[in-house]
Amino acid sequence: MATDKKVLTVQDISCFGQCSLTVALPIISACGVETAILPSAVLSTHTGGFSGFTVRDLTDDIPGIVDHWVKEGLAFDAIYTGYLGSTRQIDMIKDIFRRVAAPGAVKIVDPAMADHGKLYFGFDEVYAHAMGGLCGEADIVLPNITEAAMMTDAPYVGEGYDESYIRDLMERLLALGAKTVVLTGVSYRPEQLGVAVFSRGDREISYYFHERLPKSCHGTGDIFAAAFTGALVQGKAPLEAATLAADFTLAAMRATADDDSHWYGAKFEKALPILTAAINH
Ligand code: PXL
C-alpha cells in the first residue's frame, strides 16, 4: 500500500478566534491529509481586534522538537508556514526546510503579517524583509497584496491598480526566489475579487475571480492557505488548488455574513462539506 503524504504546518495557536493552527489542522485533515503541527506561540486570542491577549513565545522549544524529529527519522512531504513570532523563528524555519523535508517536498510560505496596507500588531519592517527572505526559499508563496508590496519594497496603492502593477509585484516575488506566487485579494472591478497565480517561466498570469462580499472577515487568509495546501498535497495543480480554496473561503464568509456577533473569524466549519466534495471530485 502506498504511504500517504504528511504535511507539517508551523504557525501559532490562537486559542480563541478561528485562525492559524485552529483552522489549519481541521481544514488540512478534512482534505484527507495527515497533519503534524509545530506551534510557534500560544496566544489567548489572535491580535486582530482583541486587547489584553496573552502570548507565550515557543521559539526556544523549536530546536529540541526538530532535533527529536530528525532522530526519529521523520520527514514531511509538504511544509506550510503561517504566522510566526520573530525573525529568529524565520531563521529556524529555514533550518526546518533543510532538515525535515522529504525528497521532493513542497515548501509553502504564507507570510501572514499584514493586510489592508498595514502590518499586524507587533511586526515591523525588519520582520517584513526577513519574511521576504523566507519566501525566497519557498516553492509556493501565498501573500496578499499588502504583504507582497512590503516584502519587495514596492508601493502599496490600495485599490485602483492595473494588471501591470500586479505583474510587477509577482515578478518581484519570483525574483526573491519563490517558484510560484499565489497572490490573494486581487481585484480589477469593484464587484469582483480573486486570486492570481504566476510561476517562473509562465508568460501570462492565471486568474480566478469570484464575487466580492460586502464585508471582509478576519482569518480568511489562513483558511485559504490551509485549503490550498490540502488540495495541493492531494494532487491538484496550483491554479485548481487556489480556485477550490477561494470557493471554500467564500462559502465560510457567506456562512458568517448574517451573524454580527461573529466579528472575529469565519465559520469555516459550516463549509467543510464543500471542501471535501471538491477535493474528492
Ligand atoms: O490570521 C493571521 C493571524 C494569525 N495569528 C495571530 C494573529 C493573526 C492576525 O492578526 O494575530 C496571532
PDB file of N, CA and C in Angstrom, residues 78-147:
ATOM      1  N   ALA A  78       5.152  18.027   2.640  1.00  0.00           N
ATOM      2  CA  ALA A  78       4.893  19.461   2.460  1.00  0.00           C
ATOM      3  C   ALA A  78       5.124  20.133   3.802  1.00  0.00           C
ATOM      4  N   ILE A  79       5.720  21.312   3.750  1.00  0.00           N
ATOM      5  CA  ILE A  79       5.881  22.127   4.964  1.00  0.00           C
ATOM      6  C   ILE A  79       5.236  23.473   4.655  1.00  0.00           C
ATOM      7  N   TYR A  80       4.249  23.824   5.467  1.00  0.00           N
ATOM      8  CA  TYR A  80       3.471  25.046   5.234  1.00  0.00           C
ATOM      9  C   TYR A  80       3.592  25.941   6.466  1.00  0.00           C
ATOM     10  N   THR A  81       4.140  27.140   6.284  1.00  0.00           N
ATOM     11  CA  THR A  81       4.288  28.051   7.417  1.00  0.00           C
ATOM     12  C   THR A  81       3.313  29.211   7.293  1.00  0.00           C
ATOM     13  N   GLY A  82       2.807  29.630   8.463  1.00  0.00           N
ATOM     14  CA  GLY A  82       1.897  30.772   8.532  1.00  0.00           C
ATOM     15  C   GLY A  82       2.470  31.812   9.483  1.00  0.00           C
ATOM     16  N   TYR A  83       1.629  32.341  10.340  1.00  0.00           N
ATOM     17  CA  TYR A  83       2.010  33.403  11.289  1.00  0.00           C
ATOM     18  C   TYR A  83       3.154  32.935  12.185  1.00  0.00           C
ATOM     19  N   LEU A  84       4.249  33.685  12.184  1.00  0.00           N
ATOM     20  CA  LEU A  84       5.401  33.373  13.038  1.00  0.00           C
ATOM     21  C   LEU A  84       5.637  34.567  13.954  1.00  0.00           C
ATOM     22  N   GLY A  85       6.412  34.339  15.021  1.00  0.00           N
ATOM     23  CA  GLY A  85       6.518  35.381  16.039  1.00  0.00           C
ATOM     24  C   GLY A  85       7.708  36.313  15.921  1.00  0.00           C
ATOM     25  N   SER A  86       8.785  35.922  15.224  1.00  0.00           N
ATOM     26  CA  SER A  86      10.011  36.711  15.281  1.00  0.00           C
ATOM     27  C   SER A  86      10.934  36.357  14.124  1.00  0.00           C
ATOM     28  N   THR A  87      11.927  37.225  13.892  1.00  0.00           N
ATOM     29  CA  THR A  87      12.907  36.933  12.838  1.00  0.00           C
ATOM     30  C   THR A  87      13.721  35.688  13.217  1.00  0.00           C
ATOM     31  N   ARG A  88      13.911  35.449  14.505  1.00  0.00           N
ATOM     32  CA  ARG A  88      14.622  34.229  14.928  1.00  0.00           C
ATOM     33  C   ARG A  88      13.857  32.988  14.475  1.00  0.00           C
ATOM     34  N   GLN A  89      12.551  33.040  14.602  1.00  0.00           N
ATOM     35  CA  GLN A  89      11.741  31.893  14.139  1.00  0.00           C
ATOM     36  C   GLN A  89      11.834  31.731  12.625  1.00  0.00           C
ATOM     37  N   ILE A  90      11.924  32.828  11.915  1.00  0.00           N
ATOM     38  CA  ILE A  90      12.056  32.743  10.452  1.00  0.00           C
ATOM     39  C   ILE A  90      13.338  31.985  10.103  1.00  0.00           C
ATOM     40  N   ASP A  91      14.427  32.281  10.818  1.00  0.00           N
ATOM     41  CA  ASP A  91      15.686  31.549  10.580  1.00  0.00           C
ATOM     42  C   ASP A  91      15.518  30.065  10.914  1.00  0.00           C
ATOM     43  N   MET A  92      14.767  29.777  11.956  1.00  0.00           N
ATOM     44  CA  MET A  92      14.550  28.372  12.340  1.00  0.00           C
ATOM     45  C   MET A  92      13.770  27.616  11.258  1.00  0.00           C
ATOM     46  N   ILE A  93      12.875  28.325  10.598  1.00  0.00           N
ATOM     47  CA  ILE A  93      12.092  27.667   9.528  1.00  0.00           C
ATOM     48  C   ILE A  93      13.024  27.258   8.380  1.00  0.00           C
ATOM     49  N   LYS A  94      14.012  28.098   8.092  1.00  0.00           N
ATOM     50  CA  LYS A  94      14.964  27.747   7.014  1.00  0.00           C
ATOM     51  C   LYS A  94      15.681  26.451   7.382  1.00  0.00           C
ATOM     52  N   ASP A  95      16.016  26.284   8.654  1.00  0.00           N
ATOM     53  CA  ASP A  95      16.664  25.067   9.138  1.00  0.00           C
ATOM     54  C   ASP A  95      15.692  23.872   9.041  1.00  0.00           C
ATOM     55  N   ILE A  96      14.439  24.115   9.385  1.00  0.00           N
ATOM     56  CA  ILE A  96      13.410  23.055   9.290  1.00  0.00           C
ATOM     57  C   ILE A  96      13.263  22.599   7.832  1.00  0.00           C
ATOM     58  N   PHE A  97      13.279  23.565   6.898  1.00  0.00           N
ATOM     59  CA  PHE A  97      13.195  23.218   5.468  1.00  0.00           C
ATOM     60  C   PHE A  97      14.327  22.258   5.086  1.00  0.00           C
ATOM     61  N   ARG A  98      15.519  22.496   5.644  1.00  0.00           N
ATOM     62  CA  ARG A  98      16.667  21.651   5.273  1.00  0.00           C
ATOM     63  C   ARG A  98      16.611  20.286   5.952  1.00  0.00           C
ATOM     64  N   ARG A  99      16.074  20.226   7.180  1.00  0.00           N
ATOM     65  CA  ARG A  99      16.264  19.007   7.988  1.00  0.00           C
ATOM     66  C   ARG A  99      15.093  18.028   7.973  1.00  0.00           C
ATOM     67  N   VAL A 100      13.874  18.483   7.800  1.00  0.00           N
ATOM     68  CA  VAL A 100      12.748  17.535   7.872  1.00  0.00           C
ATOM     69  C   VAL A 100      11.867  17.542   6.615  1.00  0.00           C
ATOM     70  N   ALA A 101      12.413  18.042   5.510  1.00  0.00           N
ATOM     71  CA  ALA A 101      11.679  17.962   4.233  1.00  0.00           C
ATOM     72  C   ALA A 101      12.021  16.625   3.574  1.00  0.00           C
ATOM     73  N   ALA A 102      11.010  15.860   3.203  1.00  0.00           N
ATOM     74  CA  ALA A 102      11.235  14.612   2.458  1.00  0.00           C
ATOM     75  C   ALA A 102      11.735  14.980   1.056  1.00  0.00           C
ATOM     76  N   PRO A 103      12.381  14.041   0.361  1.00  0.00           N
ATOM     77  CA  PRO A 103      12.808  14.347  -1.010  1.00  0.00           C
ATOM     78  C   PRO A 103      11.608  14.800  -1.851  1.00  0.00           C
ATOM     79  N   GLY A 104      11.765  15.915  -2.551  1.00  0.00           N
ATOM     80  CA  GLY A 104      10.674  16.442  -3.383  1.00  0.00           C
ATOM     81  C   GLY A 104       9.591  17.176  -2.613  1.00  0.00           C
ATOM     82  N   ALA A 105       9.827  17.431  -1.334  1.00  0.00           N
ATOM     83  CA  ALA A 105       8.801  18.115  -0.517  1.00  0.00           C
ATOM     84  C   ALA A 105       8.512  19.508  -1.065  1.00  0.00           C
ATOM     85  N   VAL A 106       7.264  19.940  -0.914  1.00  0.00           N
ATOM     86  CA  VAL A 106       6.888  21.286  -1.353  1.00  0.00           C
ATOM     87  C   VAL A 106       6.856  22.214  -0.136  1.00  0.00           C
ATOM     88  N   LYS A 107       7.516  23.367  -0.284  1.00  0.00           N
ATOM     89  CA  LYS A 107       7.602  24.342   0.809  1.00  0.00           C
ATOM     90  C   LYS A 107       6.663  25.505   0.492  1.00  0.00           C
ATOM     91  N   ILE A 108       5.695  25.692   1.362  1.00  0.00           N
ATOM     92  CA  ILE A 108       4.656  26.707   1.136  1.00  0.00           C
ATOM     93  C   ILE A 108       4.758  27.749   2.242  1.00  0.00           C
ATOM     94  N   VAL A 109       4.893  29.021   1.868  1.00  0.00           N
ATOM     95  CA  VAL A 109       5.001  30.087   2.872  1.00  0.00           C
ATOM     96  C   VAL A 109       3.866  31.090   2.695  1.00  0.00           C
ATOM     97  N   ASP A 110       3.050  31.214   3.739  1.00  0.00           N
ATOM     98  CA  ASP A 110       2.077  32.305   3.799  1.00  0.00           C
ATOM     99  C   ASP A 110       2.661  33.342   4.750  1.00  0.00           C
ATOM    100  N   PRO A 111       3.030  34.531   4.251  1.00  0.00           N
ATOM    101  CA  PRO A 111       3.715  35.495   5.116  1.00  0.00           C
ATOM    102  C   PRO A 111       2.888  35.946   6.326  1.00  0.00           C
ATOM    103  N   ALA A 112       1.574  35.908   6.242  1.00  0.00           N
ATOM    104  CA  ALA A 112       0.658  36.157   7.376  1.00  0.00           C
ATOM    105  C   ALA A 112       1.152  37.246   8.326  1.00  0.00           C
ATOM    106  N   MET A 113       1.343  38.454   7.826  1.00  0.00           N
ATOM    107  CA  MET A 113       1.869  39.516   8.702  1.00  0.00           C
ATOM    108  C   MET A 113       1.220  40.880   8.472  1.00  0.00           C
ATOM    109  N   ALA A 114       0.376  41.013   7.450  1.00  0.00           N
ATOM    110  CA  ALA A 114      -0.175  42.339   7.138  1.00  0.00           C
ATOM    111  C   ALA A 114      -1.412  42.203   6.258  1.00  0.00           C
ATOM    112  N   ASP A 115      -2.230  43.253   6.258  1.00  0.00           N
ATOM    113  CA  ASP A 115      -3.373  43.326   5.344  1.00  0.00           C
ATOM    114  C   ASP A 115      -3.848  44.777   5.259  1.00  0.00           C
ATOM    115  N   HIS A 116      -4.583  45.092   4.216  1.00  0.00           N
ATOM    116  CA  HIS A 116      -5.158  46.431   4.044  1.00  0.00           C
ATOM    117  C   HIS A 116      -4.115  47.537   4.246  1.00  0.00           C
ATOM    118  N   GLY A 117      -2.874  47.290   3.766  1.00  0.00           N
ATOM    119  CA  GLY A 117      -1.843  48.326   3.819  1.00  0.00           C
ATOM    120  C   GLY A 117      -1.116  48.441   5.147  1.00  0.00           C
ATOM    121  N   LYS A 118      -1.451  47.586   6.129  1.00  0.00           N
ATOM    122  CA  LYS A 118      -0.849  47.729   7.464  1.00  0.00           C
ATOM    123  C   LYS A 118      -0.310  46.406   7.993  1.00  0.00           C
ATOM    124  N   LEU A 119       0.832  46.477   8.715  1.00  0.00           N
ATOM    125  CA  LEU A 119       1.357  45.293   9.395  1.00  0.00           C
ATOM    126  C   LEU A 119       0.448  44.942  10.568  1.00  0.00           C
ATOM    127  N   TYR A 120       0.329  43.649  10.905  1.00  0.00           N
ATOM    128  CA  TYR A 120      -0.384  43.242  12.116  1.00  0.00           C
ATOM    129  C   TYR A 120       0.399  43.737  13.332  1.00  0.00           C
ATOM    130  N   PHE A 121      -0.294  43.820  14.443  1.00  0.00           N
ATOM    131  CA  PHE A 121       0.283  44.205  15.735  1.00  0.00           C
ATOM    132  C   PHE A 121       1.608  43.450  15.994  1.00  0.00           C
ATOM    133  N   GLY A 122       2.649  44.189  16.358  1.00  0.00           N
ATOM    134  CA  GLY A 122       3.892  43.550  16.795  1.00  0.00           C
ATOM    135  C   GLY A 122       4.926  43.335  15.697  1.00  0.00           C
ATOM    136  N   PHE A 123       4.584  43.560  14.428  1.00  0.00           N
ATOM    137  CA  PHE A 123       5.558  43.354  13.353  1.00  0.00           C
ATOM    138  C   PHE A 123       6.115  44.688  12.866  1.00  0.00           C
ATOM    139  N   ASP A 124       7.335  44.645  12.319  1.00  0.00           N
ATOM    140  CA  ASP A 124       7.938  45.856  11.759  1.00  0.00           C
ATOM    141  C   ASP A 124       8.584  45.549  10.404  1.00  0.00           C
ATOM    142  N   GLU A 125       9.209  46.566   9.842  1.00  0.00           N
ATOM    143  CA  GLU A 125       9.791  46.449   8.507  1.00  0.00           C
ATOM    144  C   GLU A 125      10.906  45.390   8.449  1.00  0.00           C
ATOM    145  N   VAL A 126      11.651  45.275   9.537  1.00  0.00           N
ATOM    146  CA  VAL A 126      12.741  44.280   9.588  1.00  0.00           C
ATOM    147  C   VAL A 126      12.143  42.879   9.450  1.00  0.00           C
ATOM    148  N   TYR A 127      11.036  42.652  10.164  1.00  0.00           N
ATOM    149  CA  TYR A 127      10.359  41.352  10.075  1.00  0.00           C
ATOM    150  C   TYR A 127       9.852  41.115   8.650  1.00  0.00           C
ATOM    151  N   ALA A 128       9.287  42.164   8.058  1.00  0.00           N
ATOM    152  CA  ALA A 128       8.733  42.028   6.697  1.00  0.00           C
ATOM    153  C   ALA A 128       9.833  41.629   5.707  1.00  0.00           C
ATOM    154  N   HIS A 129      11.019  42.216   5.857  1.00  0.00           N
ATOM    155  CA  HIS A 129      12.111  41.867   4.939  1.00  0.00           C
ATOM    156  C   HIS A 129      12.634  40.461   5.217  1.00  0.00           C
ATOM    157  N   ALA A 130      12.703  40.092   6.496  1.00  0.00           N
ATOM    158  CA  ALA A 130      13.134  38.722   6.832  1.00  0.00           C
ATOM    159  C   ALA A 130      12.144  37.715   6.242  1.00  0.00           C
ATOM    160  N   MET A 131      10.857  38.051   6.273  1.00  0.00           N
ATOM    161  CA  MET A 131       9.844  37.161   5.679  1.00  0.00           C
ATOM    162  C   MET A 131      10.045  37.075   4.159  1.00  0.00           C
ATOM    163  N   GLY A 132      10.480  38.163   3.554  1.00  0.00           N
ATOM    164  CA  GLY A 132      10.825  38.135   2.120  1.00  0.00           C
ATOM    165  C   GLY A 132      11.926  37.117   1.854  1.00  0.00           C
ATOM    166  N   GLY A 133      12.900  37.051   2.766  1.00  0.00           N
ATOM    167  CA  GLY A 133      13.987  36.075   2.636  1.00  0.00           C
ATOM    168  C   GLY A 133      13.466  34.650   2.720  1.00  0.00           C
ATOM    169  N   LEU A 134      12.507  34.412   3.615  1.00  0.00           N
ATOM    170  CA  LEU A 134      11.929  33.063   3.731  1.00  0.00           C
ATOM    171  C   LEU A 134      11.128  32.713   2.472  1.00  0.00           C
ATOM    172  N   CYS A 135      10.404  33.701   1.951  1.00  0.00           N
ATOM    173  CA  CYS A 135       9.645  33.465   0.707  1.00  0.00           C
ATOM    174  C   CYS A 135      10.594  33.066  -0.427  1.00  0.00           C
ATOM    175  N   GLY A 136      11.809  33.602  -0.391  1.00  0.00           N
ATOM    176  CA  GLY A 136      12.804  33.261  -1.404  1.00  0.00           C
ATOM    177  C   GLY A 136      13.212  31.797  -1.370  1.00  0.00           C
ATOM    178  N   GLU A 137      12.996  31.133  -0.243  1.00  0.00           N
ATOM    179  CA  GLU A 137      13.362  29.707  -0.130  1.00  0.00           C
ATOM    180  C   GLU A 137      12.158  28.790  -0.340  1.00  0.00           C
ATOM    181  N   ALA A 138      10.999  29.380  -0.645  1.00  0.00           N
ATOM    182  CA  ALA A 138       9.769  28.586  -0.770  1.00  0.00           C
ATOM    183  C   ALA A 138       9.526  28.152  -2.217  1.00  0.00           C
ATOM    184  N   ASP A 139       8.777  27.081  -2.367  1.00  0.00           N
ATOM    185  CA  ASP A 139       8.307  26.703  -3.702  1.00  0.00           C
ATOM    186  C   ASP A 139       7.095  27.548  -4.072  1.00  0.00           C
ATOM    187  N   ILE A 140       6.203  27.726  -3.089  1.00  0.00           N
ATOM    188  CA  ILE A 140       4.961  28.473  -3.346  1.00  0.00           C
ATOM    189  C   ILE A 140       4.764  29.492  -2.227  1.00  0.00           C
ATOM    190  N   VAL A 141       4.494  30.739  -2.602  1.00  0.00           N
ATOM    191  CA  VAL A 141       4.203  31.760  -1.593  1.00  0.00           C
ATOM    192  C   VAL A 141       2.769  32.253  -1.773  1.00  0.00           C
ATOM    193  N   LEU A 142       2.134  32.588  -0.647  1.00  0.00           N
ATOM    194  CA  LEU A 142       0.707  32.933  -0.663  1.00  0.00           C
ATOM    195  C   LEU A 142       0.451  34.302  -0.026  1.00  0.00           C
ATOM    196  N   PRO A 143       1.083  35.362  -0.529  1.00  0.00           N
ATOM    197  CA  PRO A 143       0.864  36.680   0.089  1.00  0.00           C
ATOM    198  C   PRO A 143      -0.423  37.349  -0.396  1.00  0.00           C
ATOM    199  N   ASN A 144      -0.925  38.295   0.409  1.00  0.00           N
ATOM    200  CA  ASN A 144      -1.896  39.240  -0.138  1.00  0.00           C
ATOM    201  C   ASN A 144      -1.097  40.418  -0.721  1.00  0.00           C
ATOM    202  N   ILE A 145      -1.796  41.407  -1.267  1.00  0.00           N
ATOM    203  CA  ILE A 145      -1.095  42.496  -1.965  1.00  0.00           C
ATOM    204  C   ILE A 145      -0.251  43.335  -0.991  1.00  0.00           C
ATOM    205  N   THR A 146      -0.773  43.572   0.210  1.00  0.00           N
ATOM    206  CA  THR A 146      -0.010  44.335   1.211  1.00  0.00           C
ATOM    207  C   THR A 146       1.311  43.636   1.512  1.00  0.00           C
ATOM    208  N   GLU A 147       1.227  42.345   1.784  1.00  0.00           N
ATOM    209  CA  GLU A 147       2.440  41.589   2.136  1.00  0.00           C
ATOM    210  C   GLU A 147       3.426  41.559   0.973  1.00  0.00           C
TER     211      GLU A 147
END
